[in-house]
Coordinates of C-alpha atoms and ligand atoms in Angstrom, one line a residue:
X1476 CA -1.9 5.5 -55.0
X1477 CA -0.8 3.3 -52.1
X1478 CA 2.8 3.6 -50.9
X1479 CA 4.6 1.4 -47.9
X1480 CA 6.1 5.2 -46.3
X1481 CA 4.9 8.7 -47.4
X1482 CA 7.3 11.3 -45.8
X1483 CA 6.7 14.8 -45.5
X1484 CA 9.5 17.4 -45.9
X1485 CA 12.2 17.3 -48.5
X1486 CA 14.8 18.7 -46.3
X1487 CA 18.1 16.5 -44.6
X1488 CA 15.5 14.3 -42.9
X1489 CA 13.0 14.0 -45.4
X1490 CA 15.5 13.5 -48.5
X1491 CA 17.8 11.1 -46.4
X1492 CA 15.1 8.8 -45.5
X1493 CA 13.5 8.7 -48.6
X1494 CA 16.7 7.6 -50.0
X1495 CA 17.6 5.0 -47.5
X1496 CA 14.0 3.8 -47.8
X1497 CA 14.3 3.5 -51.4
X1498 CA 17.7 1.8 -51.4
X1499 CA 15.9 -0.4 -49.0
X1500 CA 13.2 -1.9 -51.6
X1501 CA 10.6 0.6 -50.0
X1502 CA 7.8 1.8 -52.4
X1503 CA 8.1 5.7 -51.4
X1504 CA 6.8 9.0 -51.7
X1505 CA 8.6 12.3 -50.8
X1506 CA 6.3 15.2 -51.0
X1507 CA 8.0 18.6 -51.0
X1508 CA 6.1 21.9 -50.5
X1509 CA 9.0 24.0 -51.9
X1510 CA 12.1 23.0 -52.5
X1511 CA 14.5 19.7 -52.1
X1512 CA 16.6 19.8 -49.8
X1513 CA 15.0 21.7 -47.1
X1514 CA 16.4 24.8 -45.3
X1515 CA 19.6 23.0 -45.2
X1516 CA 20.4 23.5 -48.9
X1517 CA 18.4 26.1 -50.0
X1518 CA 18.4 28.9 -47.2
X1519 CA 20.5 27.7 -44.4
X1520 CA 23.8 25.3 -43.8
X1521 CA 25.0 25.7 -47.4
X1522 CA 24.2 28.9 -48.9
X1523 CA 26.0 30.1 -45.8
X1524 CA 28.9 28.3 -45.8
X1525 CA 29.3 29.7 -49.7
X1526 CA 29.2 33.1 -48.4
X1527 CA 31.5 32.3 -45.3
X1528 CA 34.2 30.9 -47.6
X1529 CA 33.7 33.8 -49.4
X1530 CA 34.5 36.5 -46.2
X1531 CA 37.3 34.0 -45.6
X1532 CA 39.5 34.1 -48.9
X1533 CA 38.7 37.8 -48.4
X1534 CA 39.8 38.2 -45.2
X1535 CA 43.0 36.3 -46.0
X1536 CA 44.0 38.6 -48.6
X1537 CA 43.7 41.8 -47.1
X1538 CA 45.6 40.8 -43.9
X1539 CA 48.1 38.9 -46.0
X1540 CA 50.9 40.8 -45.1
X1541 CA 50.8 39.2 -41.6
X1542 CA 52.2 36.1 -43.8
X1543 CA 54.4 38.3 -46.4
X1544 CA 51.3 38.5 -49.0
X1545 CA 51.2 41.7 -50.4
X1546 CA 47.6 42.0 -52.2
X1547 CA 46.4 45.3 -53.6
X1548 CA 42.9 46.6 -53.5
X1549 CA 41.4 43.7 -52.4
X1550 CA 37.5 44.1 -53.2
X1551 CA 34.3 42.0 -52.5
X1552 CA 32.2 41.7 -55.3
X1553 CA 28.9 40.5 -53.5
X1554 CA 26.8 39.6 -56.3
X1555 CA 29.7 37.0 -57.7
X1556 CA 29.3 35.8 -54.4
X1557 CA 25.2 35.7 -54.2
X1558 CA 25.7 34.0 -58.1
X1559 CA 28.4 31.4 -56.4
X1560 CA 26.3 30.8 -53.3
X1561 CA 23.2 30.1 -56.2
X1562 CA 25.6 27.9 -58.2
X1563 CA 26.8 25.7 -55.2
X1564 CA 23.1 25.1 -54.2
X1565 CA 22.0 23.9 -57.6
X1566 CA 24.8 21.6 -57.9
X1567 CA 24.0 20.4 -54.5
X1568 CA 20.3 19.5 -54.9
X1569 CA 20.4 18.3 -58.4
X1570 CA 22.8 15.7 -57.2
X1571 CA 19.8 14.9 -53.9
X1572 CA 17.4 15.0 -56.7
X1573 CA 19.6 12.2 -58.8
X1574 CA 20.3 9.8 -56.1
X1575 CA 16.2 10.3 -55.1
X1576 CA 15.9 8.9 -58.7
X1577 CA 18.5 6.5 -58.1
X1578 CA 16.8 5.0 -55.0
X1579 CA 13.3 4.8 -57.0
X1580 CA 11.6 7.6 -54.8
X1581 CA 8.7 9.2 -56.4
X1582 CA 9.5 12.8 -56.1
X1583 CA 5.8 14.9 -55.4
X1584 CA 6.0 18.9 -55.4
X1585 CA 3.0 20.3 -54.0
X1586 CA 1.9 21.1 -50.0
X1587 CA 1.0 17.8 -48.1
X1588 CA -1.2 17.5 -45.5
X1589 CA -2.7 14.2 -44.1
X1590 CA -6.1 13.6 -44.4
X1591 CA -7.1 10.6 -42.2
X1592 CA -6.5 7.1 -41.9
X1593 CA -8.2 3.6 -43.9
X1594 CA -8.0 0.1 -44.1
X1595 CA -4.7 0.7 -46.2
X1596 CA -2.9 2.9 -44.6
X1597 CA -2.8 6.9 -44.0
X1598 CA -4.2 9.6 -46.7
X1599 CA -2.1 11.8 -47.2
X1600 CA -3.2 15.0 -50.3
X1601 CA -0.9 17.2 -52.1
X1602 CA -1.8 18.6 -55.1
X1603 CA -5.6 17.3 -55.0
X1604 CA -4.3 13.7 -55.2
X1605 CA -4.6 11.4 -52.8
X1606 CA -2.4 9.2 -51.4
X1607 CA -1.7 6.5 -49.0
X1608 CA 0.8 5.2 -46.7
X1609 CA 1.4 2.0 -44.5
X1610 CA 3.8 4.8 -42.8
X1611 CA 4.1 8.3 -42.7
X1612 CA 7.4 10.3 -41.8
X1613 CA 7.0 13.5 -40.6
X1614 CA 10.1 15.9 -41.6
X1615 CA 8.4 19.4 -42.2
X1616 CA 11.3 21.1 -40.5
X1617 CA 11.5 24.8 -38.5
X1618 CA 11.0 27.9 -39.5
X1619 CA 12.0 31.3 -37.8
X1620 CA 10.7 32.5 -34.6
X1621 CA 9.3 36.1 -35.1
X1622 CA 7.9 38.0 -31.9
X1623 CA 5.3 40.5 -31.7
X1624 CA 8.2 43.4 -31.1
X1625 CA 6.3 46.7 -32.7
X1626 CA 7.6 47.5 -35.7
X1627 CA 8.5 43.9 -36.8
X1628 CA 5.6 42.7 -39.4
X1629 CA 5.5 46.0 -41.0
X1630 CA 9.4 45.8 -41.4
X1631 CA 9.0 42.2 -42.6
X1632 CA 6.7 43.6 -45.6
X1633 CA 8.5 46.3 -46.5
X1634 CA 12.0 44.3 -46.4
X1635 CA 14.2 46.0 -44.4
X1636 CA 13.6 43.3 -41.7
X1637 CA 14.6 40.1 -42.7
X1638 CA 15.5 36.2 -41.8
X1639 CA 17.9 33.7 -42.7
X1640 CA 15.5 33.1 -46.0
X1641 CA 16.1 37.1 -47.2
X1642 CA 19.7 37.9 -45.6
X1643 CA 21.2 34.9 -48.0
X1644 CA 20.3 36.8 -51.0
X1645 CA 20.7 40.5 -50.5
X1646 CA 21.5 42.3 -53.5
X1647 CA 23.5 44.5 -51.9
X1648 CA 25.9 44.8 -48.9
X1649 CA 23.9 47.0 -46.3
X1650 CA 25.8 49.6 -44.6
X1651 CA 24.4 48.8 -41.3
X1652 CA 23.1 45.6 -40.2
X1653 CA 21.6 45.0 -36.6
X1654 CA 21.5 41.6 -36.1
X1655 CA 18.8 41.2 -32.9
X1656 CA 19.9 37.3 -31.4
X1657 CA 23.5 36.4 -31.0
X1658 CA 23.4 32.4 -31.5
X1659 CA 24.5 30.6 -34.4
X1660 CA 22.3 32.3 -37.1
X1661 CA 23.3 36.1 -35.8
X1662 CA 27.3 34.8 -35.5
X1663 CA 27.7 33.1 -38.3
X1664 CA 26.3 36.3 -40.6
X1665 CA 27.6 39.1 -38.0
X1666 CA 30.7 36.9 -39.8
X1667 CA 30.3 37.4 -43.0
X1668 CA 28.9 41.0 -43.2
X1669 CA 31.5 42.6 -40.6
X1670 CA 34.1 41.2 -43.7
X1671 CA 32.2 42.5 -46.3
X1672 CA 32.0 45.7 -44.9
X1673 CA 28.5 46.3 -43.3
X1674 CA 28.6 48.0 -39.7
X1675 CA 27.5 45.1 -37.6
X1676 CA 25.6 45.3 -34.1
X1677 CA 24.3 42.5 -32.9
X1678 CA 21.8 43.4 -30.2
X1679 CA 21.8 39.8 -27.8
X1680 CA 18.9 39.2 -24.6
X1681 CA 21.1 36.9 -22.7
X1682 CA 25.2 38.3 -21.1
X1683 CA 26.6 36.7 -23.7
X1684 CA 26.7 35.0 -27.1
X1685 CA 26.3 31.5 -29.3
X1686 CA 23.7 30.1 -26.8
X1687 CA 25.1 26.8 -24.7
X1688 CA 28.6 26.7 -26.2
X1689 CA 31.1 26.7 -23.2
X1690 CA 31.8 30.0 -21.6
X1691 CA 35.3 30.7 -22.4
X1692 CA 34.8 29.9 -25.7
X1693 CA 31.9 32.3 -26.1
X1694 CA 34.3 34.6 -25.1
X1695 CA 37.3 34.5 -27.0
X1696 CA 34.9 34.2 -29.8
X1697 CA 33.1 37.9 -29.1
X1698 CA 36.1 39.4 -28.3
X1699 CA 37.9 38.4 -31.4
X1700 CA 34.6 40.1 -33.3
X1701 CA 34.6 43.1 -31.0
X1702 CA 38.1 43.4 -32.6
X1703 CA 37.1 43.6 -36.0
X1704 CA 34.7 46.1 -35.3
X1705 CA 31.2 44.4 -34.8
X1706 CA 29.4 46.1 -31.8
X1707 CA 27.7 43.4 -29.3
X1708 CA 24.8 44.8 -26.9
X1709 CA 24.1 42.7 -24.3
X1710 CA 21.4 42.0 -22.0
X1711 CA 19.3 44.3 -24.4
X1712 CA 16.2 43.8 -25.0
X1713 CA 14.5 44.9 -28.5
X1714 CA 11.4 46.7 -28.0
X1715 CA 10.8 48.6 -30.9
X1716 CA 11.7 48.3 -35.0
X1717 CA 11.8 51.6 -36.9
X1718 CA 12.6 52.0 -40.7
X1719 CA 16.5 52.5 -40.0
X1720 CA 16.9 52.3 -36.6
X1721 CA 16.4 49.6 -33.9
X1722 CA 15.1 50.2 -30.4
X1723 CA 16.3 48.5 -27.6
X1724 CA 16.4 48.8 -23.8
X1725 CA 19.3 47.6 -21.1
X1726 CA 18.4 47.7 -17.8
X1727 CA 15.3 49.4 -18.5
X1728 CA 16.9 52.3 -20.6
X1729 CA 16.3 52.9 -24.0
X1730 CA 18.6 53.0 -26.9
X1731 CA 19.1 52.5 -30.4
X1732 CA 21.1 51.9 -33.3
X1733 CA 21.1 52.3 -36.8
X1734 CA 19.8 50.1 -39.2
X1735 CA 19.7 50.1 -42.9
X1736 CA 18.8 46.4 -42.5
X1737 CA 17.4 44.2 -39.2
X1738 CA 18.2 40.4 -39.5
X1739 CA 15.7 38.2 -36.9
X1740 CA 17.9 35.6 -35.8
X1741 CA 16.5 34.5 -32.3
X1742 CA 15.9 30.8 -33.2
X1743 CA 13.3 28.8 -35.0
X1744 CA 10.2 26.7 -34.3
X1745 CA 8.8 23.0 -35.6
X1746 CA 6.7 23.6 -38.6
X1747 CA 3.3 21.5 -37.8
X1748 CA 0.1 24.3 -39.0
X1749 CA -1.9 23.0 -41.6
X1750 CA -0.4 19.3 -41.8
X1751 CA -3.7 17.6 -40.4
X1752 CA -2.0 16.3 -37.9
X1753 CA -4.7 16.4 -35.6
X1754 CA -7.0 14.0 -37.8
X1755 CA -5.2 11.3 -36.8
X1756 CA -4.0 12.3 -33.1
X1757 CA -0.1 13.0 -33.4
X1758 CA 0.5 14.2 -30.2
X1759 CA 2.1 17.3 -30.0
X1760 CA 4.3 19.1 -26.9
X1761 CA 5.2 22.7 -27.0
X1762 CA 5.2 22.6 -30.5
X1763 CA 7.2 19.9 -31.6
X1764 CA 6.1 16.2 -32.2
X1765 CA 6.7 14.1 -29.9
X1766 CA 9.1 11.5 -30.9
X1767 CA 10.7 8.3 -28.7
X1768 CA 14.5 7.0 -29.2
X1769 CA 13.1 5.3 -32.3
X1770 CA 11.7 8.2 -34.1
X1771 CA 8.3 7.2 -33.1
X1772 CA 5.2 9.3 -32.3
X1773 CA 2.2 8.2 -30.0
X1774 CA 0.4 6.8 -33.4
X1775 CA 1.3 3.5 -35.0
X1776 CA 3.6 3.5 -37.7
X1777 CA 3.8 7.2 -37.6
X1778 CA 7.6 8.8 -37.1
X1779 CA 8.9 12.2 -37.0
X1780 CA 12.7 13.5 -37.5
X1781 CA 14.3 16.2 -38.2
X1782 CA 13.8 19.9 -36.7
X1783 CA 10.5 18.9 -36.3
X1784 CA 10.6 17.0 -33.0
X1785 CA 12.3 20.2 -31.9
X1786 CA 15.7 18.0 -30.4
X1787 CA 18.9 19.5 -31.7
X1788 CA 17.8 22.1 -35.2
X1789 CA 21.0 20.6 -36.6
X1790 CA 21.0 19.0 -40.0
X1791 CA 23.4 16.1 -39.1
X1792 CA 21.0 15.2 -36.1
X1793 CA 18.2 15.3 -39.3
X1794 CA 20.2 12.9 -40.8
X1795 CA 20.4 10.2 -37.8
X1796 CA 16.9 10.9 -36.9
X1797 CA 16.0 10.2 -40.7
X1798 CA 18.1 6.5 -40.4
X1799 CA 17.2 5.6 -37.2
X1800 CA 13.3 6.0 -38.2
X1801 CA 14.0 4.5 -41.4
X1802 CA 16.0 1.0 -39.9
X1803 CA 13.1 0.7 -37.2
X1804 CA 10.7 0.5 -40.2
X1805 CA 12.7 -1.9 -41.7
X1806 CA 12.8 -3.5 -38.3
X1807 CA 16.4 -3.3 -37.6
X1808 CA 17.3 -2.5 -34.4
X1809 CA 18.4 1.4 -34.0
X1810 CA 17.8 4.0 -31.5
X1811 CA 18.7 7.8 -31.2
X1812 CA 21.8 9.0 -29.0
X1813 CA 22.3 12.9 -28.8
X1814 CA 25.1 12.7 -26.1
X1815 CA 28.1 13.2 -29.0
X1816 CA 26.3 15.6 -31.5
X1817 CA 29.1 18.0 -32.8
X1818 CA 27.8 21.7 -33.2
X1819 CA 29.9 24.2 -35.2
X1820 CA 29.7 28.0 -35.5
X1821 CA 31.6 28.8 -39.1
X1822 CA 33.0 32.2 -38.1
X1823 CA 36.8 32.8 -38.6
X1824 CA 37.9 31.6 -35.9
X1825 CA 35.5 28.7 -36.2
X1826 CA 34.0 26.8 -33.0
X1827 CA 33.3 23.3 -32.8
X1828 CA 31.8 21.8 -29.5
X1829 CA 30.7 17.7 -28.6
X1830 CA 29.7 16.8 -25.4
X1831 CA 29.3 18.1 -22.2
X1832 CA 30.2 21.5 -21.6
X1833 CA 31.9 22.2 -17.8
X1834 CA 28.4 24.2 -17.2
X1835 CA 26.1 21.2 -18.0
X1836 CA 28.7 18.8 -16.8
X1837 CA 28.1 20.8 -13.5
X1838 CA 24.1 21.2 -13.9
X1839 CA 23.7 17.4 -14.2
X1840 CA 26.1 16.9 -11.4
X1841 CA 29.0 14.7 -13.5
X1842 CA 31.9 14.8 -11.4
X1843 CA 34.5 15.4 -13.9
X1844 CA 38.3 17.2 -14.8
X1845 CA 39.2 19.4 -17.3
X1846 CA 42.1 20.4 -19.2
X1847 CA 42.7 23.7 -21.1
X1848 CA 45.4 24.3 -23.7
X1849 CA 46.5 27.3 -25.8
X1850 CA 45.9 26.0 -29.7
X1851 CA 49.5 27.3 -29.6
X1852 CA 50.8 23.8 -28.4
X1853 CA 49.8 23.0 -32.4
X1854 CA 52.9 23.8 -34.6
X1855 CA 50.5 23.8 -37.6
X1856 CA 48.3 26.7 -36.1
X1857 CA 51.1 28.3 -34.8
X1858 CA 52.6 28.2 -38.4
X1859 CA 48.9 29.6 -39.5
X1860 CA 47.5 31.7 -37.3
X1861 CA 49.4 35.2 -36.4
X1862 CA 48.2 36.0 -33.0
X1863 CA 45.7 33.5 -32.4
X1864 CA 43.9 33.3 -29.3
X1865 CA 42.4 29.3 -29.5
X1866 CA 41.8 26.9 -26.6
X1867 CA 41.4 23.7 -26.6
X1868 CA 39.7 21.7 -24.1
X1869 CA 38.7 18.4 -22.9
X1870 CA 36.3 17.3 -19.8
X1871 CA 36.9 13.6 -18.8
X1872 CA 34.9 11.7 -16.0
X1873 CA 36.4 11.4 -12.7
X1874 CA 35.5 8.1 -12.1
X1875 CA 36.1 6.0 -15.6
X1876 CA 38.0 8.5 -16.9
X1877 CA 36.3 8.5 -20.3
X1878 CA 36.1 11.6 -22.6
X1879 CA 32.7 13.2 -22.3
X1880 CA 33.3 17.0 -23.7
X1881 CA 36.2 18.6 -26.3
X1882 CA 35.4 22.1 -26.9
X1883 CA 37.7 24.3 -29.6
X1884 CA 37.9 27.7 -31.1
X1885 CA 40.9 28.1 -34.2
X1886 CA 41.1 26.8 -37.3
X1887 CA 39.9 23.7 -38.2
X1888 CA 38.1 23.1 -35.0
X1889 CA 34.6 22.5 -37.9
X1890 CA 36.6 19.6 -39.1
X1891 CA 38.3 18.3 -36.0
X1892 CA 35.1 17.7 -34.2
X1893 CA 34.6 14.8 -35.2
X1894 CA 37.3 12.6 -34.1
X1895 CA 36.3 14.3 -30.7
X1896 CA 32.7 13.0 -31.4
X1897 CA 34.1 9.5 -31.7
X1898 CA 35.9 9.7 -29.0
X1899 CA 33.0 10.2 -26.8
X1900 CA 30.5 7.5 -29.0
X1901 CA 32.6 4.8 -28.6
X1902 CA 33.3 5.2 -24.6
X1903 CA 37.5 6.1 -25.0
X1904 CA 39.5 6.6 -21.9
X1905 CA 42.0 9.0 -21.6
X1906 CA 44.5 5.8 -21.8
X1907 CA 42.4 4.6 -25.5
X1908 CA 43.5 8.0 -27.2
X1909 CA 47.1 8.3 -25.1
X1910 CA 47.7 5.8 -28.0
X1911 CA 46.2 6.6 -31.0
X1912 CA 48.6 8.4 -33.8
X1913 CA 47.7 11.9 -35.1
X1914 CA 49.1 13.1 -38.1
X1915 CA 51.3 15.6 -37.9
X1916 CA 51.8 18.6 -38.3
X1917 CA 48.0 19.4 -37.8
X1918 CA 45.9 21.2 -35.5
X1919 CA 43.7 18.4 -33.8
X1920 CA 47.4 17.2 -32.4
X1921 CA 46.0 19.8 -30.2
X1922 CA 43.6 16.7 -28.7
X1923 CA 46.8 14.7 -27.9
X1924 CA 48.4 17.9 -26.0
X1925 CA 45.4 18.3 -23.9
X1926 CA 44.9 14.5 -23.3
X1927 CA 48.7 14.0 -22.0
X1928 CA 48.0 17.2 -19.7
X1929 CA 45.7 14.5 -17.8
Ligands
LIG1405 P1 14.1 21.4 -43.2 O1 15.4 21.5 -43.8 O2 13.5 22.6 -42.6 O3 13.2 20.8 -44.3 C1 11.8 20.6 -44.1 C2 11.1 20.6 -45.5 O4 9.8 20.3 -45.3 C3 11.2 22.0 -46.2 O5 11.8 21.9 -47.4 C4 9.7 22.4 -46.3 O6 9.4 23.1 -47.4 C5 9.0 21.0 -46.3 N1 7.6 21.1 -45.8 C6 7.2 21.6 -44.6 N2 5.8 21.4 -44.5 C7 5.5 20.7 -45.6 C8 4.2 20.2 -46.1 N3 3.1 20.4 -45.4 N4 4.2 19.6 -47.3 C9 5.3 19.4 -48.0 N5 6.5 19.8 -47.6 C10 6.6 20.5 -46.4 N6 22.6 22.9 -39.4 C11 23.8 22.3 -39.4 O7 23.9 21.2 -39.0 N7 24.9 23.0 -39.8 C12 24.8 24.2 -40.3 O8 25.8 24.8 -40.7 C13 23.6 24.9 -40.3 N8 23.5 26.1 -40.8 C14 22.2 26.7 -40.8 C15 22.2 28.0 -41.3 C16 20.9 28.7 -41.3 C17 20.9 30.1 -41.8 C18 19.8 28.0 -40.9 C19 18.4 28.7 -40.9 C20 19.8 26.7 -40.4 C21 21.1 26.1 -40.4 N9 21.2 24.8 -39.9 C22 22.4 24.2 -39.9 C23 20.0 24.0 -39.5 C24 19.6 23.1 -40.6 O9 19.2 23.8 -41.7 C25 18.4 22.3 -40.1 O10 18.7 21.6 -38.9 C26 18.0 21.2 -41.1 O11 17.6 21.9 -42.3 C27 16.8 20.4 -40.6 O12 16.4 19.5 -41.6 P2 14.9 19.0 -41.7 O13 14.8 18.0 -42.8 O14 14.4 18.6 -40.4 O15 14.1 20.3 -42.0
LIG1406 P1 19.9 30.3 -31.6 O1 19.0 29.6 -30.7 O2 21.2 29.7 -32.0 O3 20.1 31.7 -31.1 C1 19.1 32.6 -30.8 C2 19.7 33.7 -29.9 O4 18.7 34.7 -29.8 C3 19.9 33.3 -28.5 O5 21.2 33.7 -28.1 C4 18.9 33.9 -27.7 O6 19.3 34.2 -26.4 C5 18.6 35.2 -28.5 N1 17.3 35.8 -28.3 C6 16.1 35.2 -28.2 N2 15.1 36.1 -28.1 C7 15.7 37.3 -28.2 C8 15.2 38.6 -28.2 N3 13.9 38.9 -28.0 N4 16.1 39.6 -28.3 C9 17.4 39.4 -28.4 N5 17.9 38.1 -28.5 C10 17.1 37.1 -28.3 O7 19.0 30.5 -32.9 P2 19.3 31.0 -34.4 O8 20.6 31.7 -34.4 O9 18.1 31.7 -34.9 O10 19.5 29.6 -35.1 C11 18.4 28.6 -35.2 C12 19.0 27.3 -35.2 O11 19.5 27.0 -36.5 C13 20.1 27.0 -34.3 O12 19.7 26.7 -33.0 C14 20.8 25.8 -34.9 O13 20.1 24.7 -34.5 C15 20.6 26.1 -36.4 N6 21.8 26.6 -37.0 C16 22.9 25.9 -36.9 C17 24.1 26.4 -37.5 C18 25.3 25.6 -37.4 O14 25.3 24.4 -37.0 N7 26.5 26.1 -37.7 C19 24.2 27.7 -38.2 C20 22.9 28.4 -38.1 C21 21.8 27.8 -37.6

């Protein structure tokens, strides 16, 4: 069967392009090895939000007296919450399966992997069919990095070491978890079992946590989970897995902690074995494809997007990647721009983060100012937040005094983001958003505070 684009990977990238190709009069075929929606849906952004929200209303009720809420025995029932999580993702990707449908996408469920090229197009084979595209879009995602640390493979098969795929849908809340990586993955669930009542340690290579988010930040953020009890070791280095324990070395000495469960959180890798991407040259670096500004690989009509090309691992940069590719096929002009890519870390206090940081402001040598204000400037956080330690701040150029960072820890700071991202996208000086009108009372007035502190 001949298509004009066969993509590969039904995840954000994969199921976003094949929509906006579809919408776009494209004949197309999505081929899924597992399951629509990708990681994203299935084992990864939304299954963990589910359970976040979850830690969240429970958090809220049993510190409720701080805001005259009295709330007895205040329980976590983990399997309502697995059962939740489950209902929230079906809802979610029957609705990506309906607008597929919508957008005239032929839906294939089977492993792809390209076969070669002809006078038509490429071969692509799932399922012992063969197909062929004019294009082909590469989307086959990440999976977890696992290293050779003794112990690991064995735990892996026995399940009491597990990743982000396993940890979603525990049965039952582990009374200790060591969580060996402290970036987004290890936070984000640190979060959610320290609420539900697991003895967290999370057992970090590098001095400190959630990777390139700005130093302070990092900070407040590990302190306020050192408060509720999670144990952070630093600088360690895991050498060794044991059926309920985990061994690790600091400065060359040896430790280790208990561990009824071990959740392998140190990033993730481009998913390329087995999709025959050699047969017809795709040029690979370290792993990833190789991809221009316009999605493109080194081979003709041949794009990548997504996790894949190994840029950003974040499924709203999946999404961009998917249009971009898609609007070049179409010939529209469209490139890729990664300079105001919000990241969030969903722990209570959230973290949200666009832009330069001061340490890469100073790596690439921006000369630059910043501003730092307590979120206490907000009167709506103030109102909400007994106690809270949130910053705000805000790195302009020197020289065109534009807004190129806004970095946030408090409530909200998921949602806020984005006006921050805009900011930065569409060039604003500090004078452009002196003048814009935020709601109020809210807690991204907190933007306007920082920007007058200029
Ligand atoms: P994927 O979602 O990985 O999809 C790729 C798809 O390709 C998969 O479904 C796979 O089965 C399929 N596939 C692979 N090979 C083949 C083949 N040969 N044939 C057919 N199909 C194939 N990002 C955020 O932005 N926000 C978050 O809050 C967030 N939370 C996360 C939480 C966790 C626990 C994890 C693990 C990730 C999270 N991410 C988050 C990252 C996000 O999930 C990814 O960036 C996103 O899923 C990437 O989309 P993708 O389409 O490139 O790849
Ligand atoms: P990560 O890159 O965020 O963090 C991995 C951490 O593990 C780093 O801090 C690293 O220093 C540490 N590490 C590496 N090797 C180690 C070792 N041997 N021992 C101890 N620590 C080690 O990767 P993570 O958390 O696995 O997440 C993968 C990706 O998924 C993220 O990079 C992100 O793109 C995406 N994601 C995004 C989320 C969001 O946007 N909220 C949530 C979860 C994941």
């Amino acid at each position: 069967m001949n298509y004009d684009l066969i993509i590969i990977g039904g995840g954000p990238a994969g199921y976003l392009a094949a929509e906006r190709a579809g919408h776009a009069g494209l004949n197309t075929l999505l081929i899924e090895k597992r399951f629509v929606g990708g990681v994203c849906l299935n084992e990864g952004c939304v299954p963990s939000k589910a359970l976040l929200y979850s830690a969240k209303v429970l958090d809220g009720a049993k510190h409720g007296e701080k805001y005259g809420v009295i709330a007895a025995n205040v329980t976590l029932n983990h399997e309502a919450v697995i059962e939740r999580k489950n209902k929230v993702v079906k809802t979610l990707v029957s609705g990506i399966k309906g607008k597929l449908k919508k957008s005239k996408v032929t839906l294939v469920e089977g492993f792809a992997e390209i076969v070669g090229k002809n006078a038509e197009g490429y071969e692509v084979k799932a399922n012992d069919q063969a197909y062929t595209g004019k294009r082909l879009l590469i989307a086959t995602g990440s999976m977890p990095v696992i290293l050779p640390i003794p112990g690991t493979k064995e735990g892996l098969e026995k399940g009491y070491v597990l990743t982000n795929r396993e940890i979603l849908d525990l049965k039952a809340i582990p009374a200790s978890l060591v969580i060996v990586g402290g970036g987004v993955i290890g936070l984000e669930m640190a979060s959610y079992f320290n609420s539900a009542g697991s003895k967290v340690t999370v057992v970090e290579m590098l001095d400190h946590i959630a990777g390139y988010t700005d130093g302070e930040i990092a900070e407040i953020l590990l302190k306020n989970y050192q408060k509720k009890g999670v144990e952070f070791k630093l600088g360690a280095k895991v050498v060794e897995i044991r059926e309920g324990a985990v061994v690790y070395e600091i400065n060359g000495q040896k430790m280790s902690v208990e561990a009824d469960k071990v959740l392998m959180s140190i990033g993730r890798r481009p998913v390329t074995e087995g999709l025959g991407l050699e047969k017809i040259g795709v040029e690979l670096e370290r792993g990833r494809i190789k991809t221009d500004e316009k999605g493109k690989t080194n081979i003709p009509e041949v794009y990548a997007a997504g996790d894949v090309n190994g840029y950003s691992m974040l499924a709203h940069t999946a999404y961009r990647e998917a249009e971009v590719c898609i609007n070049n096929i179409l010939g529209k002009k469209d490139i890729m721009r990664y300079n105001a890519i919000p990241s969030v870390i969903y722990t209570n206090p959230e973290v949200g983060g666009v832009g330069e940081t001061e340490e890469t402001a100073k790596q690439k040598g921006i000369e630059f100012e910043a501003v730092k204000i307590s979120m206490m400037y907000s009167g709506r956080y103030v109102a909400e937040n007994e106690g809270g330690d949130g910053i705000c701040k805000v790195l302009i150029d020197k020289k065109y005094r534009k807004i190129i960072g806004v970095h946030m820890i408090g409530s909200y700071a998921s949602e806020i983001i984005y006006g921050a991202g805009l900011m930065i996208e569409t060039e604003m000086r500090v004078e452009d958003v002196k003048e814009l009108v935020f709601p109020h009372p809210t807690v991204c007035e907190i933007i306007r505070e920082a920007i007058f502190e200029f």
